mmCIF file of C-alpha atoms in Angstrom:
data_model
loop_
_atom_site.group_PDB
_atom_site.id
_atom_site.type_symbol
_atom_site.label_atom_id
_atom_site.label_comp_id
_atom_site.label_asym_id
_atom_site.label_seq_id
_atom_site.Cartn_x
_atom_site.Cartn_y
_atom_site.Cartn_z
ATOM 1 C CA MET R 1 31.151 -5.338 2.513
ATOM 2 C CA ASP R 2 29.696 -1.940 1.660
ATOM 3 C CA ILE R 3 25.914 -1.947 2.095
ATOM 4 C CA GLY R 4 25.369 0.079 -1.088
ATOM 5 C CA SER R 5 27.291 -2.448 -3.181
ATOM 6 C CA VAL R 6 25.325 -5.311 -1.651
ATOM 7 C CA VAL R 7 22.062 -3.597 -2.560
ATOM 8 C CA GLU R 8 23.197 -3.280 -6.194
ATOM 9 C CA GLU R 9 24.057 -6.985 -6.302
ATOM 10 C CA TYR R 10 20.745 -7.883 -4.701
ATOM 11 C CA LEU R 11 18.775 -5.895 -7.271
ATOM 12 C CA TYR R 12 20.751 -7.573 -10.055
ATOM 13 C CA TYR R 13 19.941 -10.943 -8.479
ATOM 14 C CA LEU R 14 16.238 -10.127 -8.386
ATOM 15 C CA ARG R 15 16.190 -8.986 -12.006
ATOM 16 C CA ILE R 16 18.391 -11.639 -13.623
ATOM 17 C CA GLU R 17 18.243 -14.748 -11.442
ATOM 18 C CA ARG R 18 14.795 -14.417 -9.904
ATOM 19 C CA GLY R 19 13.201 -12.963 -13.015
ATOM 20 C CA SER R 20 11.401 -10.241 -11.067
ATOM 21 C CA SER R 21 9.551 -7.624 -13.111
ATOM 22 C CA GLN R 22 11.126 -4.223 -13.662
ATOM 23 C CA ASN R 23 8.374 -2.642 -11.567
ATOM 24 C CA THR R 24 9.218 -4.931 -8.632
ATOM 25 C CA VAL R 25 12.938 -4.226 -8.941
ATOM 26 C CA ASP R 26 12.317 -0.469 -9.111
ATOM 27 C CA GLU R 27 10.100 -0.663 -6.036
ATOM 28 C CA TYR R 28 12.750 -2.591 -4.089
ATOM 29 C CA ALA R 29 15.394 -0.118 -5.255
ATOM 30 C CA ARG R 30 13.416 2.809 -3.827
ATOM 31 C CA ASP R 31 12.742 1.034 -0.541
ATOM 32 C CA LEU R 32 16.353 -0.046 -0.081
ATOM 33 C CA LYS R 33 17.692 3.389 -1.014
ATOM 34 C CA ALA R 34 15.722 4.766 1.929
ATOM 35 C CA TYR R 35 17.057 1.956 4.125
ATOM 36 C CA VAL R 36 20.668 2.638 3.141
ATOM 37 C CA GLY R 37 20.113 6.339 3.819
ATOM 38 C CA HIS R 38 18.844 5.466 7.289
ATOM 39 C CA LEU R 39 21.930 3.335 7.987
ATOM 40 C CA GLU R 40 24.293 6.015 6.691
ATOM 41 C CA GLY R 41 22.629 8.461 9.070
ATOM 42 C CA LEU R 42 23.635 6.094 11.876
ATOM 43 C CA GLY R 43 27.190 5.907 10.570
ATOM 44 C CA VAL R 44 26.731 2.313 9.325
ATOM 45 C CA SER R 45 28.222 1.459 5.930
ATOM 46 C CA ASP R 46 29.197 -2.223 6.255
ATOM 47 C CA VAL R 47 26.654 -5.059 6.291
ATOM 48 C CA ASP R 48 28.496 -6.664 9.216
ATOM 49 C CA ASP R 49 27.787 -3.593 11.325
ATOM 50 C CA VAL R 50 23.994 -3.540 10.869
ATOM 51 C CA SER R 51 22.344 -4.224 14.222
ATOM 52 C CA PRO R 52 18.768 -5.299 15.008
ATOM 53 C CA GLU R 53 18.310 -1.910 16.653
ATOM 54 C CA ALA R 54 19.207 -0.180 13.373
ATOM 55 C CA VAL R 55 16.609 -2.213 11.493
ATOM 56 C CA ILE R 56 13.967 -1.560 14.160
ATOM 57 C CA GLY R 57 14.827 2.127 13.986
ATOM 58 C CA PHE R 58 14.136 2.119 10.250
ATOM 59 C CA GLU R 59 10.754 0.475 10.811
ATOM 60 C CA VAL R 60 9.883 3.012 13.500
ATOM 61 C CA SER R 61 10.884 5.882 11.224
ATOM 62 C CA LEU R 62 8.524 4.597 8.534
ATOM 63 C CA SER R 63 5.616 4.470 10.949
ATOM 64 C CA LYS R 64 6.395 7.961 12.258
ATOM 65 C CA ALA R 65 6.492 9.218 8.661
ATOM 66 C CA GLY R 66 2.855 8.210 8.345
ATOM 67 C CA TYR R 67 3.151 5.221 6.033
ATOM 68 C CA ALA R 68 0.242 2.775 6.058
ATOM 69 C CA PRO R 69 0.904 -0.605 7.740
ATOM 70 C CA ALA R 70 0.796 -2.374 4.349
ATOM 71 C CA THR R 71 3.452 -0.005 2.982
ATOM 72 C CA VAL R 72 5.643 -0.482 6.046
ATOM 73 C CA LYS R 73 5.349 -4.240 5.643
ATOM 74 C CA ARG R 74 6.346 -4.023 1.983
ATOM 75 C CA LYS R 75 9.381 -1.873 2.726
ATOM 76 C CA MET R 76 10.455 -4.140 5.574
ATOM 77 C CA SER R 77 10.048 -7.162 3.284
ATOM 78 C CA ALA R 78 12.626 -5.570 1.006
ATOM 79 C CA VAL R 79 14.976 -5.183 3.988
ATOM 80 C CA ARG R 80 14.381 -8.773 5.057
ATOM 81 C CA GLY R 81 15.055 -10.029 1.521
ATOM 82 C CA LEU R 82 18.285 -8.049 1.355
ATOM 83 C CA HIS R 83 19.653 -9.541 4.573
ATOM 84 C CA LYS R 84 18.654 -13.071 3.556
ATOM 85 C CA PHE R 85 20.629 -12.481 0.371
ATOM 86 C CA VAL R 86 23.599 -11.289 2.434
ATOM 87 C CA LEU R 87 23.568 -14.565 4.373
ATOM 88 C CA SER R 88 23.109 -16.784 1.314
ATOM 89 C CA GLU R 89 26.007 -15.091 -0.484
ATOM 90 C CA GLU R 90 28.118 -15.244 2.708
ATOM 91 C CA TYR R 91 28.782 -11.510 2.762
ATOM 92 C CA SER R 92 28.161 -11.833 6.497
ATOM 93 C CA ASN R 93 27.641 -14.711 8.896
ATOM 94 C CA LYS R 94 25.005 -12.962 10.986
ATOM 95 C CA SER R 95 21.617 -11.440 10.311
ATOM 96 C CA PRO R 96 20.055 -8.486 12.159
ATOM 97 C CA ILE R 97 16.520 -9.514 11.155
ATOM 98 C CA ASP R 98 16.192 -13.058 12.536
ATOM 99 C CA ALA R 99 14.419 -11.953 15.696
ATOM 100 C CA LEU R 100 12.282 -9.318 14.017
ATOM 101 C CA LYS R 101 8.634 -9.651 13.041
ATOM 102 C CA LEU R 102 7.032 -7.815 10.169
ATOM 103 C CA PRO R 103 4.247 -5.416 11.227
ATOM 104 C CA LYS R 104 0.797 -6.966 11.146
ATOM 105 C CA VAL R 105 -1.394 -5.594 8.393
ATOM 106 C CA PRO R 106 -5.090 -5.182 9.148
ATOM 107 C CA ALA R 107 -7.316 -7.253 6.902
ATOM 108 C CA LYS R 108 -8.670 -5.113 4.077
ATOM 109 C CA LEU R 109 -11.187 -6.313 1.540
ATOM 110 C CA PRO R 110 -10.639 -5.231 -2.060
ATOM 111 C CA GLU R 111 -12.824 -2.508 -3.511
ATOM 112 C CA VAL R 112 -15.357 -4.063 -5.866
ATOM 113 C CA LEU R 113 -17.904 -2.557 -8.253
ATOM 114 C CA SER R 114 -21.354 -4.017 -8.625
ATOM 115 C CA ILE R 115 -22.228 -5.950 -11.756
ATOM 116 C CA SER R 116 -24.677 -3.256 -12.817
ATOM 117 C CA ASP R 117 -22.110 -0.471 -12.285
ATOM 118 C CA VAL R 118 -19.569 -2.223 -14.500
ATOM 119 C CA SER R 119 -22.137 -3.038 -17.186
ATOM 120 C CA ASP R 120 -23.526 0.505 -17.209
ATOM 121 C CA MET R 121 -20.029 1.952 -17.498
ATOM 122 C CA LEU R 122 -18.925 -0.333 -20.330
ATOM 123 C CA ASP R 123 -22.208 -0.067 -22.232
ATOM 124 C CA SER R 124 -22.095 3.744 -22.100
ATOM 125 C CA MET R 125 -18.629 3.998 -23.662
ATOM 126 C CA GLU R 126 -18.759 5.548 -27.136
ATOM 127 C CA CYS R 127 -16.764 4.225 -30.095
ATOM 128 C CA ASP R 128 -16.707 7.198 -32.480
ATOM 129 C CA GLY R 129 -12.964 7.239 -33.140
ATOM 130 C CA ALA R 130 -9.878 5.033 -32.987
ATOM 131 C CA LEU R 131 -8.976 6.078 -29.448
ATOM 132 C CA GLN R 132 -12.491 5.464 -28.170
ATOM 133 C CA VAL R 133 -12.581 2.032 -29.825
ATOM 134 C CA ARG R 134 -9.257 1.277 -28.116
ATOM 135 C CA ASP R 135 -10.514 2.507 -24.758
ATOM 136 C CA LYS R 136 -13.604 0.324 -25.032
ATOM 137 C CA ALA R 137 -11.504 -2.737 -25.907
ATOM 138 C CA LEU R 138 -9.065 -2.037 -23.088
ATOM 139 C CA MET R 139 -11.787 -1.677 -20.467
ATOM 140 C CA GLU R 140 -13.589 -4.799 -21.645
ATOM 141 C CA VAL R 141 -10.368 -6.834 -21.563
ATOM 142 C CA LEU R 142 -9.349 -5.559 -18.113
ATOM 143 C CA TYR R 143 -12.704 -6.547 -16.670
ATOM 144 C CA GLY R 144 -13.481 -9.521 -18.903
ATOM 145 C CA CYS R 145 -10.110 -11.208 -18.357
ATOM 146 C CA GLY R 146 -9.058 -9.889 -14.952
ATOM 147 C CA LEU R 147 -5.703 -8.603 -16.215
ATOM 148 C CA ARG R 148 -3.262 -6.483 -14.266
ATOM 149 C CA ALA R 149 -2.420 -3.080 -15.775
ATOM 150 C CA SER R 150 1.106 -4.233 -16.659
ATOM 151 C CA GLU R 151 -0.262 -7.369 -18.326
ATOM 152 C CA ALA R 152 -2.605 -5.388 -20.557
ATOM 153 C CA CYS R 153 0.154 -2.955 -21.526
ATOM 154 C CA GLY R 154 2.532 -5.844 -22.246
ATOM 155 C CA LEU R 155 0.049 -7.842 -24.333
ATOM 156 C CA ASP R 156 1.295 -8.539 -27.868
ATOM 157 C CA MET R 157 -0.687 -9.333 -30.998
ATOM 158 C CA SER R 158 1.140 -12.652 -31.303
ATOM 159 C CA ARG R 159 -0.308 -13.634 -27.909
ATOM 160 C CA VAL R 160 -3.927 -13.059 -28.926
ATOM 161 C CA HIS R 161 -5.599 -16.276 -30.093
ATOM 162 C CA ALA R 162 -9.092 -15.009 -30.831
ATOM 163 C CA GLU R 163 -10.294 -18.070 -32.717
ATOM 164 C CA ASP R 164 -9.345 -20.332 -29.820
ATOM 165 C CA GLY R 165 -10.662 -17.884 -27.234
ATOM 166 C CA PHE R 166 -7.586 -17.220 -25.101
ATOM 167 C CA LEU R 167 -4.718 -14.810 -24.467
ATOM 168 C CA VAL R 168 -1.157 -15.699 -23.523
ATOM 169 C CA VAL R 169 -0.379 -13.293 -20.701
ATOM 170 C CA MET R 170 3.008 -12.495 -19.197
ATOM 171 C CA GLY R 171 2.439 -12.152 -15.470
ATOM 172 C CA LYS R 172 4.583 -11.448 -12.442
ATOM 173 C CA GLY R 173 8.016 -13.035 -12.437
ATOM 174 C CA SER R 174 7.845 -13.396 -16.247
ATOM 175 C CA LYS R 175 5.440 -16.323 -15.842
ATOM 176 C CA GLU R 176 3.154 -17.041 -18.781
ATOM 177 C CA ARG R 177 -0.432 -18.192 -18.366
ATOM 178 C CA LEU R 178 -3.460 -18.767 -20.571
ATOM 179 C CA VAL R 179 -6.429 -16.495 -19.927
ATOM 180 C CA PRO R 180 -9.799 -17.203 -21.570
ATOM 181 C CA ILE R 181 -11.498 -14.412 -23.498
ATOM 182 C CA SER R 182 -14.993 -14.442 -24.956
ATOM 183 C CA GLY R 183 -18.228 -12.497 -25.157
ATOM 184 C CA ALA R 184 -18.097 -8.712 -24.887
ATOM 185 C CA ALA R 185 -14.340 -8.626 -24.242
ATOM 186 C CA LEU R 186 -13.531 -10.641 -27.369
ATOM 187 C CA ASP R 187 -15.985 -8.650 -29.475
ATOM 188 C CA ALA R 188 -14.498 -5.328 -28.371
ATOM 189 C CA LEU R 189 -10.919 -6.528 -28.849
ATOM 190 C CA SER R 190 -11.711 -7.876 -32.314
ATOM 191 C CA ALA R 191 -13.431 -4.614 -33.264
ATOM 192 C CA TYR R 192 -10.320 -2.700 -32.211
ATOM 193 C CA CYS R 193 -7.741 -4.987 -33.812
ATOM 194 C CA ASP R 194 -9.629 -5.947 -36.985
ATOM 195 C CA GLY R 195 -11.793 -2.897 -37.546
ATOM 196 C CA GLY R 196 -8.981 -0.503 -38.406
ATOM 197 C CA ALA R 197 -8.627 1.399 -35.119
ATOM 198 C CA ARG R 198 -5.354 -0.227 -34.088
ATOM 199 C CA ALA R 199 -3.920 0.156 -37.603
ATOM 200 C CA GLU R 200 -4.919 3.826 -37.604
ATOM 201 C CA LEU R 201 -3.091 4.437 -34.334
ATOM 202 C CA GLY R 202 -0.071 2.460 -35.521
ATOM 203 C CA MET R 203 0.327 4.718 -38.539
ATOM 204 C CA LYS R 204 0.981 7.677 -36.235
ATOM 205 C CA ALA R 205 4.275 6.226 -34.992
ATOM 206 C CA LYS R 206 7.144 8.126 -36.601
ATOM 207 C CA ARG R 207 9.809 5.522 -35.941
ATOM 208 C CA PRO R 208 8.039 2.449 -34.578
ATOM 209 C CA SER R 209 10.191 -0.163 -32.877
ATOM 210 C CA GLN R 210 9.517 -3.880 -33.012
ATOM 211 C CA GLU R 211 8.279 -3.532 -29.454
ATOM 212 C CA ASP R 212 5.671 -0.994 -30.570
ATOM 213 C CA LEU R 213 4.686 -2.862 -33.721
ATOM 214 C CA GLY R 214 3.802 -5.963 -31.718
ATOM 215 C CA ALA R 215 1.777 -4.218 -28.999
ATOM 216 C CA VAL R 216 -1.978 -4.723 -28.845
ATOM 217 C CA PHE R 217 -2.805 -1.458 -27.101
ATOM 218 C CA LEU R 218 -1.254 1.646 -28.657
ATOM 219 C CA ASN R 219 -1.337 5.258 -27.514
ATOM 220 C CA ALA R 220 -2.165 8.355 -29.572
ATOM 221 C CA ARG R 221 1.422 8.450 -30.882
ATOM 222 C CA GLY R 222 1.270 4.888 -32.158
ATOM 223 C CA THR R 223 3.601 3.462 -29.524
ATOM 224 C CA ARG R 224 2.876 0.904 -26.791
ATOM 225 C CA LEU R 225 0.447 2.136 -24.170
ATOM 226 C CA THR R 226 2.136 2.833 -20.835
ATOM 227 C CA ARG R 227 0.825 2.053 -17.357
ATOM 228 C CA GLN R 228 0.330 5.776 -16.772
ATOM 229 C CA GLY R 229 -1.690 6.065 -19.970
ATOM 230 C CA LEU R 230 -3.786 3.049 -19.023
ATOM 231 C CA PHE R 231 -4.481 4.456 -15.557
ATOM 232 C CA GLY R 232 -5.691 7.670 -17.195
ATOM 233 C CA ILE R 233 -8.056 5.805 -19.530
ATOM 234 C CA VAL R 234 -9.550 3.796 -16.659
ATOM 235 C CA ARG R 235 -9.977 6.864 -14.471
ATOM 236 C CA LYS R 236 -11.630 8.812 -17.300
ATOM 237 C CA ALA R 237 -14.044 5.955 -18.053
ATOM 238 C CA GLY R 238 -14.944 5.760 -14.382
ATOM 239 C CA GLU R 239 -15.569 9.493 -14.094
ATOM 240 C CA ALA R 240 -17.841 9.411 -17.155
ATOM 241 C CA ALA R 241 -19.944 6.813 -15.336
ATOM 242 C CA GLY R 242 -19.902 8.680 -12.020
ATOM 243 C CA ILE R 243 -17.234 6.440 -10.430
ATOM 244 C CA GLU R 244 -14.500 8.534 -8.841
ATOM 245 C CA SER R 245 -10.817 7.491 -8.849
ATOM 246 C CA LEU R 246 -11.423 4.170 -10.591
ATOM 247 C CA HIS R 247 -8.295 1.988 -10.484
ATOM 248 C CA PRO R 248 -7.423 -0.851 -12.931
ATOM 249 C CA HIS R 249 -7.084 -3.234 -9.997
ATOM 250 C CA THR R 250 -10.684 -2.494 -9.024
ATOM 251 C CA LEU R 251 -11.768 -3.989 -12.356
ATOM 252 C CA ARG R 252 -9.585 -7.041 -11.634
ATOM 253 C CA HIS R 253 -11.111 -7.394 -8.154
ATOM 254 C CA SER R 254 -14.581 -6.994 -9.628
ATOM 255 C CA PHE R 255 -13.871 -9.669 -12.236
ATOM 256 C CA ALA R 256 -12.817 -12.162 -9.574
ATOM 257 C CA THR R 257 -15.719 -11.377 -7.259
ATOM 258 C CA HIS R 258 -18.306 -11.591 -10.040
ATOM 259 C CA MET R 259 -16.816 -14.896 -11.210
ATOM 260 C CA LEU R 260 -17.100 -16.255 -7.691
ATOM 261 C CA GLU R 261 -20.650 -14.970 -7.390
ATOM 262 C CA GLY R 262 -21.407 -16.748 -10.660
ATOM 263 C CA GLY R 263 -20.329 -20.069 -9.189
ATOM 264 C CA ALA R 264 -16.778 -20.357 -10.540
ATOM 265 C CA ASP R 265 -14.368 -22.580 -8.619
ATOM 266 C CA LEU R 266 -11.814 -20.687 -6.547
ATOM 267 C CA ARG R 267 -8.898 -22.575 -8.110
ATOM 268 C CA VAL R 268 -10.090 -21.674 -11.603
ATOM 269 C CA ILE R 269 -10.114 -18.016 -10.579
ATOM 270 C CA GLN R 270 -6.634 -18.493 -9.101
ATOM 271 C CA GLN R 271 -5.331 -19.808 -12.429
ATOM 272 C CA ILE R 272 -6.933 -17.021 -14.449
ATOM 273 C CA LEU R 273 -5.606 -14.307 -12.136
ATOM 274 C CA GLY R 274 -2.139 -15.873 -12.007
ATOM 275 C CA HIS R 275 -1.969 -16.105 -8.210
ATOM 276 C CA SER R 276 0.855 -18.383 -7.094
ATOM 277 C CA SER R 277 -1.014 -19.265 -3.890
ATOM 278 C CA ILE R 278 -4.686 -20.054 -3.355
ATOM 279 C CA SER R 279 -4.527 -18.044 -0.129
ATOM 280 C CA THR R 280 -4.212 -14.868 -2.201
ATOM 281 C CA THR R 281 -7.382 -15.720 -4.102
ATOM 282 C CA GLN R 282 -9.331 -16.576 -0.962
ATOM 283 C CA ILE R 283 -9.807 -12.896 -0.155
ATOM 284 C CA TYR R 284 -12.686 -12.965 -2.634
ATOM 285 C CA THR R 285 -14.650 -15.450 -0.569
ATOM 286 C CA HIS R 286 -16.090 -12.539 1.428
ATOM 287 C CA VAL R 287 -18.979 -12.312 -1.051
ATOM 288 C CA ASP R 288 -22.362 -13.715 -0.124
ATOM 289 C CA ARG R 289 -22.864 -16.867 -2.162
ATOM 290 C CA GLN R 290 -26.581 -17.294 -1.481
ATOM 291 C CA HIS R 291 -28.607 -17.021 -4.655
ATOM 292 C CA VAL R 292 -25.537 -15.710 -6.437
ATOM 293 C CA ARG R 293 -25.791 -17.787 -9.595
ATOM 294 C CA GLU R 294 -29.371 -16.766 -10.275
ATOM 295 C CA GLU R 295 -28.509 -13.117 -9.634
ATOM 296 C CA TYR R 296 -25.405 -13.315 -11.797
ATOM 297 C CA LEU R 297 -27.130 -14.841 -14.813
ATOM 298 C CA SER R 298 -30.045 -12.443 -14.629
ATOM 299 C CA SER R 299 -27.998 -9.272 -14.062
ATOM 300 C CA HIS R 300 -24.728 -9.714 -15.968
ATOM 301 C CA PRO R 301 -25.101 -9.563 -19.759
ATOM 302 C CA ARG R 302 -21.411 -10.322 -20.196
ATOM 303 C CA ALA R 303 -21.485 -13.681 -18.418
#
């Protein structure tokens, strides 16, 4: 069977049957497009003709192109998933990847801000206009709830239960989870949603869709905030506080680390972050836990 057709079926399988997010499917599509291009360069167009040497050659080409080990591993995971799909759907009775090992990725600890750096940044944010009120609420929610960028952008008003102190978040694989919200994050979100800032932004939408009307975080045009827009807001807030190239995931990492420093149970953090495996959450155990609760309570006004 033609390798290009198999890739299309595999992406459809990921999206419809596995419930993978659009971002994941798009990422796999890019990786597999490069893989198919590599095979076509070797004169291979049928899945039955893919050899282990061809797969190894693709991996080598990625390394020579200068990709980081983590990126190579991700791209090769897409290749491995494709060939497992080929076997399960019986498009071929052999697999060129069985004897292959994914490249080992060096351990890398997440970048984390200090409690004082986060507090100084959030406390210094001005709230003079609707956009600034939104930015403040967004930053507080990202840090206060440990949300991914996509989760914050996808948050709907119907999923905000302020009185009960939780959000219903749609995570990876379209899995819902409850995330607690309180303190500074809840105050900032309530100020944005109930104080007129969100309504002011919503009025700027010329032809708002139901998707836009339900969104919590809106852009300057009154439509749902995009990931690109969110990244820009986070970066700008970081620069204003002297933090270069601040990434939304850094706030998520900081949330988890500060929770752990404050004495939170690792499995509680796992549930809040939406990690399917505790092993993913265990990366945060690199923090020094001596005297952490005393330091946390004395230094973190948003505890």
